């Protein structure tokens, strides 16, 4: 392929420079390109100087167009960093020297400690522990075998109203018991709403809306 540029509008010094480089001929400047058998010729003529002056355009000094393709924008994949699989794979690379022995306790916020104790101790029959230290807020440790519930009289960040009607669709603590039916009758006599589950268990909420599940466990044989 031949590329020809008309030279009648080139400045003399520009033609001299092109001739020195061996690329100038009479009336034209050409550069040979091999495009196989097509033999295509591409010609570009620069506008006359008068046109450039009348239109205040200098085609010889226009900035070259950037022909490089811009790389497509990249976006941080914030979703993948939250995928459970990624978190699990990272945790599996750690070899802890500790061993978990079970759940120690769960903690619930309450608005009024006495009202909560009436529910947990007066209605459900739980016992409190005398070992709770002096803390900057009122509360109680409720005993559940080797585990427990810590009731704290502190501002509750969770709403009391507007929670799911079924406690199984909300965060909750699950307590083992021997007789779900007996517990159901107790809640019904006290006028406390409850919901059933697919297994022998029921759900209810304490006076502050904290979710509770009571599941019946079979005695060991």
Short mmCIF file of C-alpha atoms in Angstrom, two decimals:
data_model
loop_
_atom_site.label_atom_id
_atom_site.label_comp_id
_atom_site.label_asym_id
_atom_site.label_seq_id
_atom_site.Cartn_x
_atom_site.Cartn_y
_atom_site.Cartn_z
CA UNK A 1 0.00 0.00 0.00
CA UNK A 2 1.22 3.54 -0.79
CA UNK A 3 0.36 6.50 1.39
CA UNK A 4 0.66 9.79 -0.52
CA UNK A 5 0.44 13.26 1.00
CA UNK A 6 0.18 16.26 -1.35
CA UNK A 7 3.19 18.50 -0.86
CA UNK A 8 2.09 21.80 -2.45
CA UNK A 9 1.06 23.18 0.93
CA UNK A 10 4.12 22.05 2.89
CA UNK A 11 6.52 24.71 4.08
CA UNK A 12 9.94 24.60 2.33
CA UNK A 13 11.75 23.68 5.51
CA UNK A 14 9.35 20.77 6.04
CA UNK A 15 10.00 19.46 2.52
CA UNK A 16 13.73 19.77 3.06
CA UNK A 17 13.43 17.73 6.21
CA UNK A 18 11.40 15.08 4.43
CA UNK A 19 13.87 14.97 1.53
CA UNK A 20 16.76 14.55 3.94
CA UNK A 21 14.97 11.54 5.36
CA UNK A 22 14.59 10.08 1.84
CA UNK A 23 10.78 10.22 1.89
CA UNK A 24 10.11 13.21 -0.39
CA UNK A 25 9.52 13.13 -4.15
CA UNK A 26 8.45 15.79 -6.60
CA UNK A 27 5.05 16.99 -5.43
CA UNK A 28 4.39 14.17 -2.98
CA UNK A 29 5.58 12.35 0.08
CA UNK A 30 5.02 8.59 0.07
CA UNK A 31 5.64 5.69 2.37
CA UNK A 32 5.53 2.09 1.15
CA UNK A 33 3.51 -0.49 3.09
CA UNK A 34 3.16 -4.13 2.16
CA UNK A 35 -0.48 -5.22 2.11
CA UNK A 36 0.00 -8.23 -0.13
CA UNK A 37 -1.68 -8.29 -3.56
CA UNK A 38 -4.20 -5.54 -2.83
CA UNK A 39 -1.80 -2.70 -3.69
CA UNK A 40 -4.13 -0.19 -2.03
CA UNK A 41 -3.27 3.50 -2.14
CA UNK A 42 -4.38 5.87 0.58
CA UNK A 43 -4.05 9.61 -0.01
CA UNK A 44 -4.56 12.54 2.37
CA UNK A 45 -4.33 16.15 1.21
CA UNK A 46 -3.86 18.99 3.64
CA UNK A 47 -6.14 22.06 3.20
CA UNK A 48 -4.69 25.17 1.64
CA UNK A 49 -2.99 27.76 3.85
CA UNK A 50 -5.76 30.32 3.09
CA UNK A 51 -8.38 27.92 4.45
CA UNK A 52 -6.32 27.41 7.57
CA UNK A 53 -5.86 31.17 8.08
CA UNK A 54 -9.57 31.95 7.46
CA UNK A 55 -10.66 29.30 9.90
CA UNK A 56 -7.87 29.79 12.47
CA UNK A 57 -6.88 26.15 12.19
CA UNK A 58 -3.37 24.78 11.97
CA UNK A 59 -3.70 21.21 10.76
CA UNK A 60 0.04 20.67 10.94
CA UNK A 61 0.08 21.26 14.70
CA UNK A 62 -3.18 19.62 15.76
CA UNK A 63 -2.73 17.21 18.66
CA UNK A 64 -2.54 13.61 17.54
CA UNK A 65 -5.58 11.51 18.27
CA UNK A 66 -5.05 8.81 20.85
CA UNK A 67 -5.69 5.63 18.91
CA UNK A 68 -4.90 3.35 21.82
CA UNK A 69 -7.94 1.55 23.12
CA UNK A 70 -8.75 2.47 26.68
CA UNK A 71 -8.84 -0.41 29.07
CA UNK A 72 -12.34 -1.20 30.30
CA UNK A 73 -13.06 0.15 33.78
CA UNK A 74 -12.39 -2.24 36.57
CA UNK A 75 -14.63 -2.46 39.59
CA UNK A 76 -13.84 -3.89 42.98
CA UNK A 77 -15.83 -7.04 43.52
CA UNK A 78 -17.24 -6.29 46.93
CA UNK A 79 -19.55 -9.27 46.81
CA UNK A 80 -16.89 -11.94 46.58
CA UNK A 81 -15.20 -10.67 49.73
CA UNK A 82 -18.40 -11.38 51.63
CA UNK A 83 -19.06 -14.84 50.26
CA UNK A 84 -19.16 -17.44 53.05
CA UNK A 85 -16.94 -19.74 50.98
CA UNK A 86 -14.14 -17.17 51.00
CA UNK A 87 -14.42 -16.63 54.73
CA UNK A 88 -14.44 -20.35 55.42
CA UNK A 89 -11.45 -21.02 53.17
CA UNK A 90 -9.44 -18.38 55.01
CA UNK A 91 -10.40 -19.72 58.42
CA UNK A 92 -9.35 -23.21 57.41
CA UNK A 93 -5.80 -21.99 56.95
CA UNK A 94 -5.57 -21.24 60.68
CA UNK A 95 -4.61 -23.98 63.13
CA UNK A 96 -5.95 -22.76 66.49
CA UNK A 97 -4.32 -23.91 69.69
CA UNK A 98 -7.61 -23.48 71.55
CA UNK A 99 -10.61 -25.80 71.63
CA UNK A 100 -14.26 -24.86 72.03
CA UNK A 101 -16.04 -26.66 74.84
CA UNK A 102 -19.56 -25.34 74.35
CA UNK A 103 -21.68 -22.23 74.72
CA UNK A 104 -21.18 -20.30 77.95
CA UNK A 105 -24.12 -17.90 77.86
CA UNK A 106 -26.25 -15.60 75.75
CA UNK A 107 -26.94 -11.98 76.69
CA UNK A 108 -30.25 -10.13 76.40
CA UNK A 109 -31.00 -6.44 76.92
CA UNK A 110 -33.93 -5.48 79.10
CA UNK A 111 -35.72 -2.28 79.99
CA UNK A 112 -36.71 -3.29 83.51
CA UNK A 113 -34.78 -5.95 85.43
CA UNK A 114 -37.62 -6.80 87.83
CA UNK A 115 -40.04 -7.35 84.95
CA UNK A 116 -37.56 -9.67 83.25
CA UNK A 117 -36.96 -11.62 86.46
CA UNK A 118 -40.71 -12.09 86.87
CA UNK A 119 -40.76 -13.72 83.44
CA UNK A 120 -37.62 -15.84 83.62
CA UNK A 121 -37.70 -16.77 87.30
CA UNK A 122 -41.35 -16.36 88.31
CA UNK A 123 -42.89 -17.90 85.18
CA UNK A 124 -40.19 -20.16 83.71
CA UNK A 125 -38.65 -21.14 87.05
CA UNK A 126 -35.00 -20.28 86.31
CA UNK A 127 -32.57 -19.57 89.14
CA UNK A 128 -30.18 -16.64 89.41
CA UNK A 129 -26.48 -16.94 90.16
CA UNK A 130 -24.94 -15.05 93.11
CA UNK A 131 -21.59 -14.98 91.31
CA UNK A 132 -22.39 -12.05 89.03
CA UNK A 133 -19.80 -9.34 89.74
CA UNK A 134 -20.55 -5.69 90.35
CA UNK A 135 -20.95 -4.14 86.91
CA UNK A 136 -21.79 -0.54 85.91
CA UNK A 137 -25.33 -1.65 85.02
CA UNK A 138 -27.97 -3.79 86.67
CA UNK A 139 -28.52 -7.34 85.56
CA UNK A 140 -28.70 -11.00 86.50
CA UNK A 141 -27.15 -14.32 85.56
CA UNK A 142 -29.80 -16.96 84.92
CA UNK A 143 -28.68 -20.58 85.34
CA UNK A 144 -29.36 -23.17 82.63
CA UNK A 145 -27.26 -26.14 83.62
CA UNK A 146 -23.68 -25.40 82.60
CA UNK A 147 -24.86 -22.48 80.45
CA UNK A 148 -26.79 -19.35 81.25
CA UNK A 149 -28.53 -16.17 80.16
CA UNK A 150 -27.17 -12.76 81.11
CA UNK A 151 -29.95 -10.21 81.52
CA UNK A 152 -28.61 -6.65 81.22
CA UNK A 153 -30.59 -3.53 82.04
CA UNK A 154 -29.11 -1.40 79.26
CA UNK A 155 -30.59 0.46 76.27
CA UNK A 156 -31.82 -2.03 73.69
CA UNK A 157 -30.70 -1.21 70.11
CA UNK A 158 -33.25 -3.65 68.68
CA UNK A 159 -36.91 -2.69 68.23
CA UNK A 160 -39.41 -4.36 70.53
CA UNK A 161 -42.27 -4.03 68.04
CA UNK A 162 -42.31 -4.86 64.36
CA UNK A 163 -40.26 -8.04 64.70
CA UNK A 164 -41.21 -11.24 62.81
CA UNK A 165 -44.34 -12.86 64.19
CA UNK A 166 -42.61 -16.23 64.40
CA UNK A 167 -39.48 -16.24 66.55
CA UNK A 168 -37.96 -18.89 64.30
CA UNK A 169 -37.48 -16.21 61.65
CA UNK A 170 -35.58 -13.94 64.04
CA UNK A 171 -32.42 -14.33 66.11
CA UNK A 172 -33.22 -16.28 69.24
CA UNK A 173 -31.81 -18.52 71.95
CA UNK A 174 -32.87 -22.15 72.09
CA UNK A 175 -33.38 -23.81 75.49
CA UNK A 176 -33.66 -27.56 76.03
CA UNK A 177 -36.57 -28.77 78.12
CA UNK A 178 -38.19 -32.09 79.04
CA UNK A 179 -41.86 -31.24 78.50
CA UNK A 180 -42.81 -28.81 75.75
CA UNK A 181 -46.51 -29.40 76.29
CA UNK A 182 -46.26 -28.43 79.96
CA UNK A 183 -44.43 -25.26 78.99
CA UNK A 184 -47.05 -24.48 76.35
CA UNK A 185 -49.80 -24.68 78.95
CA UNK A 186 -47.84 -22.37 81.26
CA UNK A 187 -47.41 -19.76 78.52
CA UNK A 188 -51.06 -20.01 77.54
CA UNK A 189 -52.27 -19.47 81.11
CA UNK A 190 -50.00 -16.42 81.38
CA UNK A 191 -51.39 -15.00 78.13
CA UNK A 192 -48.03 -15.05 76.39
CA UNK A 193 -48.22 -15.61 72.60
CA UNK A 194 -46.28 -18.58 71.26
CA UNK A 195 -45.78 -20.39 67.96
CA UNK A 196 -45.24 -24.03 67.11
CA UNK A 197 -42.45 -25.52 65.03
CA UNK A 198 -41.99 -28.57 62.79
CA UNK A 199 -40.26 -30.37 65.65
CA UNK A 200 -41.48 -30.67 69.26
CA UNK A 201 -40.67 -27.07 70.15
CA UNK A 202 -42.38 -23.72 70.65
CA UNK A 203 -41.28 -20.10 70.25
CA UNK A 204 -42.10 -17.04 72.31
CA UNK A 205 -40.62 -13.70 73.30
CA UNK A 206 -39.67 -12.24 76.65
CA UNK A 207 -41.05 -8.84 77.79
CA UNK A 208 -38.39 -7.04 75.72
CA UNK A 209 -39.01 -8.93 72.49
CA UNK A 210 -36.01 -11.25 72.75
CA UNK A 211 -36.71 -14.49 70.90
CA UNK A 212 -36.77 -17.80 72.76
CA UNK A 213 -37.18 -21.35 71.52
CA UNK A 214 -37.90 -24.30 73.77
CA UNK A 215 -37.16 -27.69 72.31
CA UNK A 216 -38.00 -31.04 73.87
CA UNK A 217 -35.09 -33.42 74.22
CA UNK A 218 -35.42 -37.17 74.60
CA UNK A 219 -33.95 -38.73 77.74
CA UNK A 220 -30.77 -40.74 77.25
CA UNK A 221 -31.34 -44.48 77.05
#
